[in-house]
């Protein structure tokens, strides 16, 4: 496989047949297949056999990106506006001083008590069920740990489509299979979720707000419909990602608690800075106990100095959540309105991204690049969903809205081989 002799999607020979051909014990071939499956290189579909994954998980979607030449405006990276992030130096200076007076050594509790207290109070206020609190190195780290302690290679996970590219890479990298779930502005479609769970999916991952890349946010009505579906499958592992916390002015409508196993994740990345690498995780007792147990065998804990710095940022009100949400909302709404004036439909109910369906994804990205705009190709976020592009509006200025909308309208209307329509 490493030599490239086997094509993506190619069916592999049955294990016994390959063992006879190679003159080795069938257990050796079975172990090799198992290792390849766990690494996301091959996938197994019951009696249909094993085949090379069409997109091996080890390659990742990060290679599907646009290089931003000098002079081109970057609306592709998905980063928050640094002008809206708080200064970190004062909080870390304070946290380090606390650490000098009371160093954290091996055997100490992994979670800063004040962080757990503040996080739990906000979770309670938002209707997230009671549960212990853990701290991980960002949302993806939390999701990986939750999936790893509950699922085994070959299990299926229902994921949003289009959805977060890193998550779409992570699931197969763990040796798991993905099944796509469609979504609209109000979140995952209940009928798609039902089909996925009825088809054997053991886990469901939902983004509560600021869904990447579409900006969807789970509404109260959609949350009720999804809970009704999940009640029929109580053994489902439910993972919720609320990375839009403190950058979105829409309320969260958690699904947590409707199934036996659940986890709810909140990251500090978008509101306070990606380099903090900190997320708060809560969930049912068994899930959190397993996650903390595995964490002890790896990194042990997330730096308590970092945790204390986040506590200071929270306690000082370093981020005006309403102002941040309003700033992103103005930029997002302005672009969507400008596109609508030009006959281009776009989605972006919350967060810092706008999703635009296009007939020719590659061509649209290339034409926008020529016009001076770098946008993210939808292939980074899609499984079976139609083509699209993602535009990050976090730093978009008022003067840029019109020119960007003009460029998008021109790029979208161009048809390969036929010019513009």
Tab-separated table of C-alpha atoms in Angstrom:
chain	number	residue	atom	x	y	z
A	1	UNK	CA	0.000	0.000	0.000
A	2	UNK	CA	2.801	2.365	0.843
A	3	UNK	CA	4.173	1.947	-2.696
A	4	UNK	CA	0.862	3.036	-4.197
A	5	UNK	CA	0.307	-0.238	-6.044
A	6	UNK	CA	-3.156	-0.591	-4.513
A	7	UNK	CA	-5.668	1.973	-5.737
A	8	UNK	CA	-8.140	3.780	-3.426
A	9	UNK	CA	-11.340	1.739	-3.248
A	10	UNK	CA	-9.597	-1.461	-4.383
A	11	UNK	CA	-10.956	-4.640	-2.793
A	12	UNK	CA	-8.408	-6.624	-0.784
A	13	UNK	CA	-8.227	-10.407	-1.001
A	14	UNK	CA	-9.790	-12.475	1.795
A	15	UNK	CA	-7.393	-13.044	4.676
A	16	UNK	CA	-7.053	-16.807	4.189
A	17	UNK	CA	-6.451	-16.392	0.470
A	18	UNK	CA	-3.743	-13.797	1.076
A	19	UNK	CA	-2.149	-15.951	3.782
A	20	UNK	CA	-1.891	-18.893	1.377
A	21	UNK	CA	-0.496	-16.651	-1.369
A	22	UNK	CA	2.174	-15.221	0.963
A	23	UNK	CA	2.844	-18.486	2.790
A	24	UNK	CA	2.165	-17.030	6.236
A	25	UNK	CA	-0.153	-17.831	9.117
A	26	UNK	CA	-3.717	-16.431	8.636
A	27	UNK	CA	-3.408	-14.816	12.082
A	28	UNK	CA	-0.534	-12.721	10.736
A	29	UNK	CA	-2.682	-11.406	7.899
A	30	UNK	CA	-5.596	-10.806	10.288
A	31	UNK	CA	-3.319	-8.756	12.556
A	32	UNK	CA	-2.047	-6.737	9.583
A	33	UNK	CA	-5.586	-6.023	8.374
A	34	UNK	CA	-6.567	-4.997	11.891
A	35	UNK	CA	-3.632	-2.572	12.150
A	36	UNK	CA	-4.434	-1.027	8.752
A	37	UNK	CA	-8.071	-0.663	9.734
A	38	UNK	CA	-7.189	0.986	13.057
A	39	UNK	CA	-4.944	3.442	11.219
A	40	UNK	CA	-7.711	4.343	8.814
A	41	UNK	CA	-5.948	2.975	5.729
A	42	UNK	CA	-8.553	0.308	4.930
A	43	UNK	CA	-12.197	-0.147	5.812
A	44	UNK	CA	-14.211	-3.321	6.336
A	45	UNK	CA	-17.844	-3.766	5.352
A	46	UNK	CA	-18.865	-7.116	6.811
A	47	UNK	CA	-19.137	-9.920	4.251
A	48	UNK	CA	-18.333	-7.491	1.452
A	49	UNK	CA	-14.745	-7.614	2.594
A	50	UNK	CA	-12.046	-5.014	3.123
A	51	UNK	CA	-10.929	-2.324	0.701
A	52	UNK	CA	-8.482	0.545	0.570
A	53	UNK	CA	-10.100	3.728	1.803
A	54	UNK	CA	-10.885	6.192	-0.967
A	55	UNK	CA	-9.192	8.898	1.122
A	56	UNK	CA	-6.853	7.314	3.661
A	57	UNK	CA	-7.185	9.083	6.998
A	58	UNK	CA	-3.439	9.574	7.262
A	59	UNK	CA	-3.456	12.033	4.346
A	60	UNK	CA	-5.895	14.429	5.998
A	61	UNK	CA	-8.000	17.171	4.446
A	62	UNK	CA	-5.523	19.880	5.283
A	63	UNK	CA	-3.875	19.322	1.918
A	64	UNK	CA	-7.100	20.613	0.330
A	65	UNK	CA	-6.255	24.221	0.956
A	66	UNK	CA	-5.522	27.363	-0.996
A	67	UNK	CA	-2.088	28.910	-0.817
A	68	UNK	CA	-2.544	32.641	-0.241
A	69	UNK	CA	-0.117	34.621	-2.438
A	70	UNK	CA	1.073	38.077	-1.460
A	71	UNK	CA	-1.569	40.702	-2.121
A	72	UNK	CA	-4.489	38.245	-1.873
A	73	UNK	CA	-7.008	38.741	0.930
A	74	UNK	CA	-7.243	35.640	3.137
A	75	UNK	CA	-10.854	34.671	3.845
A	76	UNK	CA	-10.067	30.962	4.001
A	77	UNK	CA	-8.216	30.257	7.242
A	78	UNK	CA	-11.158	30.177	9.651
A	79	UNK	CA	-9.377	32.176	12.340
A	80	UNK	CA	-11.033	34.594	14.770
A	81	UNK	CA	-10.374	38.322	14.576
A	82	UNK	CA	-7.295	38.948	16.697
A	83	UNK	CA	-8.636	42.417	17.491
A	84	UNK	CA	-11.488	40.734	19.374
A	85	UNK	CA	-9.212	38.400	21.365
A	86	UNK	CA	-8.142	39.511	24.852
A	87	UNK	CA	-4.488	40.149	25.796
A	88	UNK	CA	-3.125	37.025	27.474
A	89	UNK	CA	0.010	38.348	29.185
A	90	UNK	CA	-1.685	39.766	32.322
A	91	UNK	CA	-3.692	36.584	32.896
A	92	UNK	CA	-0.641	34.333	32.466
A	93	UNK	CA	1.479	36.549	34.689
A	94	UNK	CA	-1.128	36.226	37.415
A	95	UNK	CA	-1.439	32.468	36.862
A	96	UNK	CA	2.323	31.963	36.963
A	97	UNK	CA	2.514	33.887	40.236
A	98	UNK	CA	-0.079	31.542	41.737
A	99	UNK	CA	1.968	28.610	40.495
A	100	UNK	CA	5.108	29.978	42.152
A	101	UNK	CA	3.299	30.120	45.495
A	102	UNK	CA	1.523	26.794	45.054
A	103	UNK	CA	3.278	24.594	42.453
A	104	UNK	CA	1.277	21.767	40.877
A	105	UNK	CA	3.201	18.513	41.181
A	106	UNK	CA	2.585	14.895	40.230
A	107	UNK	CA	-0.437	13.510	42.004
A	108	UNK	CA	-2.320	16.796	42.217
A	109	UNK	CA	-5.836	17.125	40.872
A	110	UNK	CA	-5.782	17.618	37.068
A	111	UNK	CA	-8.530	20.250	37.008
A	112	UNK	CA	-8.229	23.712	38.531
A	113	UNK	CA	-11.061	23.903	41.103
A	114	UNK	CA	-12.078	27.447	40.149
A	115	UNK	CA	-12.186	26.491	36.463
A	116	UNK	CA	-14.448	23.528	37.203
A	117	UNK	CA	-16.674	25.693	39.395
A	118	UNK	CA	-17.072	28.493	36.830
A	119	UNK	CA	-17.507	26.106	33.921
A	120	UNK	CA	-20.082	24.020	35.765
A	121	UNK	CA	-22.066	27.127	36.740
A	122	UNK	CA	-22.334	28.186	33.081
A	123	UNK	CA	-23.203	24.668	31.977
A	124	UNK	CA	-25.934	24.518	34.612
A	125	UNK	CA	-27.319	27.866	33.457
A	126	UNK	CA	-27.480	26.569	29.883
A	127	UNK	CA	-29.345	23.408	30.819
A	128	UNK	CA	-26.483	20.944	30.395
A	129	UNK	CA	-27.095	18.019	32.788
A	130	UNK	CA	-24.990	17.629	35.909
A	131	UNK	CA	-21.731	15.789	35.431
A	132	UNK	CA	-18.050	15.910	36.334
A	133	UNK	CA	-15.700	18.299	34.541
A	134	UNK	CA	-12.486	17.452	32.704
A	135	UNK	CA	-10.080	19.707	30.820
A	136	UNK	CA	-8.545	18.740	27.470
A	137	UNK	CA	-6.216	20.288	24.905
A	138	UNK	CA	-8.987	21.697	22.731
A	139	UNK	CA	-12.271	20.381	21.350
A	140	UNK	CA	-10.763	17.842	18.957
A	141	UNK	CA	-8.718	16.315	21.771
A	142	UNK	CA	-11.869	15.974	23.857
A	143	UNK	CA	-13.855	14.387	21.024
A	144	UNK	CA	-11.029	11.972	20.213
A	145	UNK	CA	-10.802	10.824	23.828
A	146	UNK	CA	-14.556	10.322	24.150
A	147	UNK	CA	-14.768	8.296	20.931
A	148	UNK	CA	-11.709	6.230	21.833
A	149	UNK	CA	-13.012	5.145	25.252
A	150	UNK	CA	-16.393	4.010	23.915
A	151	UNK	CA	-15.954	2.721	20.370
A	152	UNK	CA	-13.926	0.016	18.686
A	153	UNK	CA	-12.429	-0.023	15.167
A	154	UNK	CA	-15.110	-0.568	12.566
A	155	UNK	CA	-17.863	1.168	14.544
A	156	UNK	CA	-19.812	3.872	12.717
A	157	UNK	CA	-20.104	7.518	13.749
A	158	UNK	CA	-22.784	9.854	12.379
A	159	UNK	CA	-21.280	13.232	11.475
A	160	UNK	CA	-22.601	16.450	9.962
A	161	UNK	CA	-22.164	16.860	6.206
A	162	UNK	CA	-20.806	19.375	5.420
A	163	UNK	CA	-18.864	19.451	8.660
A	164	UNK	CA	-15.616	20.249	10.410
A	165	UNK	CA	-12.783	18.945	8.222
A	166	UNK	CA	-10.536	17.969	11.138
A	167	UNK	CA	-13.324	15.882	12.627
A	168	UNK	CA	-13.980	14.187	9.295
A	169	UNK	CA	-10.287	13.190	9.336
A	170	UNK	CA	-10.217	12.176	12.987
A	171	UNK	CA	-13.008	9.610	12.852
A	172	UNK	CA	-11.405	7.342	10.207
A	173	UNK	CA	-7.982	7.904	11.777
A	174	UNK	CA	-9.380	6.143	14.845
A	175	UNK	CA	-10.390	3.206	12.664
A	176	UNK	CA	-14.043	4.240	12.753
A	177	UNK	CA	-16.431	4.647	9.855
A	178	UNK	CA	-18.419	7.791	9.099
A	179	UNK	CA	-21.997	8.130	7.933
A	180	UNK	CA	-23.103	11.598	6.788
A	181	UNK	CA	-26.005	13.491	8.304
A	182	UNK	CA	-27.417	16.443	6.386
A	183	UNK	CA	-28.224	19.727	8.086
A	184	UNK	CA	-29.947	23.043	7.513
A	185	UNK	CA	-29.709	26.344	9.400
A	186	UNK	CA	-31.374	24.737	12.448
A	187	UNK	CA	-28.904	21.868	12.736
A	188	UNK	CA	-28.836	18.160	11.830
A	189	UNK	CA	-31.887	16.819	10.012
A	190	UNK	CA	-33.821	14.457	12.334
A	191	UNK	CA	-34.706	12.021	9.542
A	192	UNK	CA	-31.046	11.732	8.540
A	193	UNK	CA	-30.100	11.116	12.170
A	194	UNK	CA	-32.793	8.464	12.468
A	195	UNK	CA	-31.558	6.675	9.332
A	196	UNK	CA	-27.975	6.751	10.566
A	197	UNK	CA	-28.833	5.335	13.979
A	198	UNK	CA	-31.229	2.785	12.516
A	199	UNK	CA	-28.411	1.747	10.188
A	200	UNK	CA	-26.160	0.948	13.127
A	201	UNK	CA	-24.270	4.167	13.916
A	202	UNK	CA	-23.089	3.933	17.513
A	203	UNK	CA	-22.276	7.612	17.976
A	204	UNK	CA	-23.557	11.003	16.845
A	205	UNK	CA	-21.537	14.239	16.860
A	206	UNK	CA	-23.489	17.512	16.815
A	207	UNK	CA	-22.282	21.120	16.673
A	208	UNK	CA	-24.657	23.195	18.790
A	209	UNK	CA	-23.810	26.657	17.401
A	210	UNK	CA	-21.529	28.296	14.816
A	211	UNK	CA	-21.333	25.028	12.889
A	212	UNK	CA	-18.272	24.848	10.673
A	213	UNK	CA	-18.655	25.520	7.760
A	214	UNK	CA	-22.363	26.437	7.470
A	215	UNK	CA	-22.987	28.521	10.605
A	216	UNK	CA	-25.953	26.347	11.596
A	217	UNK	CA	-27.242	26.560	15.164
A	218	UNK	CA	-29.542	23.986	16.753
A	219	UNK	CA	-32.894	25.672	17.378
A	220	UNK	CA	-35.269	24.845	20.219
A	221	UNK	CA	-37.686	23.090	17.856
A	222	UNK	CA	-34.888	21.094	16.196
A	223	UNK	CA	-33.496	20.108	19.588
A	224	UNK	CA	-36.909	18.690	20.571
A	225	UNK	CA	-37.094	16.725	17.328
A	226	UNK	CA	-33.575	15.349	17.736
A	227	UNK	CA	-34.224	14.350	21.348
A	228	UNK	CA	-37.307	12.442	20.187
A	229	UNK	CA	-35.147	10.498	17.723
A	230	UNK	CA	-32.372	9.854	20.229
A	231	UNK	CA	-34.796	8.517	22.851
A	232	UNK	CA	-35.412	5.596	20.524
A	233	UNK	CA	-31.675	4.795	20.551
A	234	UNK	CA	-30.655	5.278	24.208
A	235	UNK	CA	-27.307	3.462	23.834
A	236	UNK	CA	-26.047	6.040	21.317
A	237	UNK	CA	-22.916	7.928	22.319
A	238	UNK	CA	-23.864	11.598	21.895
A	239	UNK	CA	-21.060	14.168	21.572
A	240	UNK	CA	-21.902	17.882	21.428
A	241	UNK	CA	-19.399	20.545	20.401
A	242	UNK	CA	-20.302	24.058	21.576
A	243	UNK	CA	-17.220	25.832	20.236
A	244	UNK	CA	-19.380	28.898	19.542
A	245	UNK	CA	-19.624	29.645	23.268
A	246	UNK	CA	-19.066	33.376	23.881
A	247	UNK	CA	-18.934	34.323	20.193
A	248	UNK	CA	-22.596	33.588	19.388
A	249	UNK	CA	-25.655	35.462	20.665
A	250	UNK	CA	-28.047	32.560	20.055
A	251	UNK	CA	-28.955	30.399	23.075
A	252	UNK	CA	-27.680	26.847	23.226
A	253	UNK	CA	-30.234	24.019	23.227
A	254	UNK	CA	-28.315	20.999	24.501
A	255	UNK	CA	-29.303	17.445	23.695
A	256	UNK	CA	-27.130	16.025	26.466
A	257	UNK	CA	-28.694	13.543	28.842
A	258	UNK	CA	-31.226	12.053	26.441
A	259	UNK	CA	-28.944	9.038	25.873
A	260	UNK	CA	-27.078	6.937	28.397
A	261	UNK	CA	-23.642	8.061	27.227
A	262	UNK	CA	-22.982	11.699	26.367
A	263	UNK	CA	-20.314	14.376	26.352
A	264	UNK	CA	-20.544	18.154	26.005
A	265	UNK	CA	-17.456	20.151	24.954
A	266	UNK	CA	-16.672	23.873	25.158
A	267	UNK	CA	-13.468	25.323	23.767
A	268	UNK	CA	-11.733	28.597	24.637
A	269	UNK	CA	-10.231	28.851	21.142
A	270	UNK	CA	-12.613	31.119	19.255
A	271	UNK	CA	-13.292	33.606	22.042
A	272	UNK	CA	-9.946	33.716	23.853
A	273	UNK	CA	-7.356	32.409	21.403
A	274	UNK	CA	-6.596	29.139	19.584
A	275	UNK	CA	-3.137	28.895	21.174
A	276	UNK	CA	-4.650	28.360	24.621
A	277	UNK	CA	-5.454	24.774	23.513
A	278	UNK	CA	-8.027	24.365	26.247
A	279	UNK	CA	-11.526	22.938	26.280
A	280	UNK	CA	-13.872	22.018	29.108
A	281	UNK	CA	-15.606	18.647	28.898
A	282	UNK	CA	-18.509	17.262	30.889
A	283	UNK	CA	-20.574	14.134	30.451
A	284	UNK	CA	-21.986	11.079	32.161
A	285	UNK	CA	-19.972	9.592	35.019
A	286	UNK	CA	-18.728	6.534	33.107
A	287	UNK	CA	-17.579	8.501	30.069
A	288	UNK	CA	-15.732	11.110	32.121
A	289	UNK	CA	-14.148	8.458	34.341
A	290	UNK	CA	-12.798	6.645	31.272
A	291	UNK	CA	-11.557	9.856	29.652
A	292	UNK	CA	-9.743	10.975	32.803
A	293	UNK	CA	-8.257	7.526	33.245
A	294	UNK	CA	-6.791	7.527	29.734
A	295	UNK	CA	-5.632	11.098	30.136
A	296	UNK	CA	-3.629	10.089	33.218
A	297	UNK	CA	-1.794	7.522	31.095
A	298	UNK	CA	-0.890	10.141	28.478
A	299	UNK	CA	-0.287	13.838	29.099
A	300	UNK	CA	-1.639	13.552	32.643
A	301	UNK	CA	-3.264	16.957	32.660
A	302	UNK	CA	-3.539	20.248	30.823
A	303	UNK	CA	-1.205	22.831	32.337
A	304	UNK	CA	-2.742	24.210	35.513
A	305	UNK	CA	-1.055	27.533	34.743
A	306	UNK	CA	-3.048	27.694	31.509
A	307	UNK	CA	-6.179	26.685	33.390
A	308	UNK	CA	-5.614	29.441	35.952
A	309	UNK	CA	-5.041	31.966	33.168
A	310	UNK	CA	-8.402	31.036	31.655
A	311	UNK	CA	-10.028	31.391	35.076
A	312	UNK	CA	-8.571	34.902	35.305
A	313	UNK	CA	-9.825	35.759	31.813
A	314	UNK	CA	-13.310	34.535	32.720
A	315	UNK	CA	-13.373	36.235	36.108
A	316	UNK	CA	-12.144	39.564	34.685
A	317	UNK	CA	-14.709	39.549	31.889
A	318	UNK	CA	-11.849	39.830	29.388
A	319	UNK	CA	-14.230	39.066	26.525
A	320	UNK	CA	-17.456	40.982	25.980
A	321	UNK	CA	-19.400	38.075	24.509
A	322	UNK	CA	-22.285	40.234	23.294
A	323	UNK	CA	-19.960	42.651	21.521
A	324	UNK	CA	-17.969	39.832	19.889
A	325	UNK	CA	-21.129	38.068	18.710
A	326	UNK	CA	-22.497	41.344	17.374
A	327	UNK	CA	-19.275	42.106	15.470
A	328	UNK	CA	-19.232	38.720	13.757
A	329	UNK	CA	-22.965	38.934	13.166
A	330	UNK	CA	-22.714	42.317	11.402
A	331	UNK	CA	-19.980	41.095	9.079
A	332	UNK	CA	-21.739	37.828	8.338
A	333	UNK	CA	-25.144	39.409	7.754
A	334	UNK	CA	-23.668	42.166	5.570
A	335	UNK	CA	-22.031	39.658	3.238
A	336	UNK	CA	-25.118	37.420	3.057
A	337	UNK	CA	-27.301	40.441	2.264
A	338	UNK	CA	-24.880	41.706	-0.384
A	339	UNK	CA	-24.774	38.278	-2.000
A	340	UNK	CA	-28.571	38.067	-1.977
A	341	UNK	CA	-28.720	41.406	-3.811
A	342	UNK	CA	-26.556	39.800	-6.497
A	343	UNK	CA	-28.699	36.684	-6.708
A	344	UNK	CA	-26.373	34.406	-4.730
A	345	UNK	CA	-27.802	32.339	-1.868
A	346	UNK	CA	-25.587	31.920	1.187
A	347	UNK	CA	-25.857	30.373	4.652
A	348	UNK	CA	-24.506	31.676	7.938
A	349	UNK	CA	-26.891	31.754	10.883
A	350	UNK	CA	-24.159	32.077	13.513
A	351	UNK	CA	-20.403	32.221	13.983
A	352	UNK	CA	-17.757	33.593	11.665
A	353	UNK	CA	-18.259	31.631	8.445
A	354	UNK	CA	-20.533	31.865	5.415
A	355	UNK	CA	-21.238	28.815	3.223
A	356	UNK	CA	-22.110	29.242	-0.436
A	357	UNK	CA	-23.201	26.440	-2.741
A	358	UNK	CA	-21.478	26.578	-6.126
A	359	UNK	CA	-21.860	24.528	-9.321
A	360	UNK	CA	-18.096	24.347	-9.902
A	361	UNK	CA	-16.141	24.378	-6.669
A	362	UNK	CA	-12.629	24.244	-8.109
A	363	UNK	CA	-13.398	26.880	-10.693
A	364	UNK	CA	-15.014	29.225	-8.172
A	365	UNK	CA	-12.029	29.004	-5.836
A	366	UNK	CA	-9.607	29.638	-8.705
A	367	UNK	CA	-11.582	32.605	-10.070
A	368	UNK	CA	-11.847	34.187	-6.642
A	369	UNK	CA	-8.113	33.761	-6.166
A	370	UNK	CA	-7.530	35.572	-9.449
A	371	UNK	CA	-9.835	38.326	-8.216
A	372	UNK	CA	-7.749	38.715	-5.068
A	373	UNK	CA	-9.750	36.589	-2.591
A	374	UNK	CA	-8.693	33.300	-1.015
A	375	UNK	CA	-11.629	31.171	0.151
A	376	UNK	CA	-11.760	27.632	1.500
A	377	UNK	CA	-12.773	24.885	-0.974
A	378	UNK	CA	-15.787	22.954	0.179
A	379	UNK	CA	-14.031	19.625	-0.400
A	380	UNK	CA	-12.321	20.134	2.961
A	381	UNK	CA	-15.705	19.893	4.670
A	382	UNK	CA	-17.818	17.591	2.522
A	383	UNK	CA	-18.536	13.902	2.261
A	384	UNK	CA	-21.597	13.603	0.032
A	385	UNK	CA	-22.935	17.152	0.282
A	386	UNK	CA	-23.050	19.310	-2.874
A	387	UNK	CA	-20.047	21.519	-3.765
A	388	UNK	CA	-19.551	24.801	-1.958
A	389	UNK	CA	-17.055	27.328	-0.658
A	390	UNK	CA	-16.526	28.660	2.840
A	391	UNK	CA	-15.758	32.319	3.466
A	392	UNK	CA	-14.511	33.420	6.884
A	393	UNK	CA	-15.849	36.901	7.645
A	394	UNK	CA	-14.112	37.431	10.982
A	395	UNK	CA	-11.927	40.306	9.720
A	396	UNK	CA	-14.097	41.472	6.815
A	397	UNK	CA	-14.426	45.266	6.749
A	398	UNK	CA	-17.450	47.235	5.617
A	399	UNK	CA	-15.594	48.489	2.556
A	400	UNK	CA	-14.716	44.931	1.511
A	401	UNK	CA	-18.246	43.514	1.570
A	402	UNK	CA	-19.326	44.851	-1.838
A	403	UNK	CA	-16.164	43.925	-3.753
A	404	UNK	CA	-16.147	40.429	-2.235
A	405	UNK	CA	-19.838	39.917	-3.085
A	406	UNK	CA	-19.168	41.062	-6.658
A	407	UNK	CA	-16.270	38.636	-6.977
A	408	UNK	CA	-18.297	35.737	-5.563
A	409	UNK	CA	-21.256	36.465	-7.836
A	410	UNK	CA	-18.969	36.546	-10.852
A	411	UNK	CA	-17.181	33.343	-9.827
A	412	UNK	CA	-20.380	31.450	-9.097
A	413	UNK	CA	-22.051	32.358	-12.372
A	414	UNK	CA	-19.132	31.187	-14.494
A	415	UNK	CA	-19.710	27.777	-16.072
A	416	UNK	CA	-16.757	25.718	-17.365
A	417	UNK	CA	-16.616	25.822	-21.148
A	418	UNK	CA	-19.494	28.290	-21.410
A	419	UNK	CA	-18.136	31.432	-19.793
A	420	UNK	CA	-20.589	33.326	-17.585
A	421	UNK	CA	-24.367	32.901	-17.286
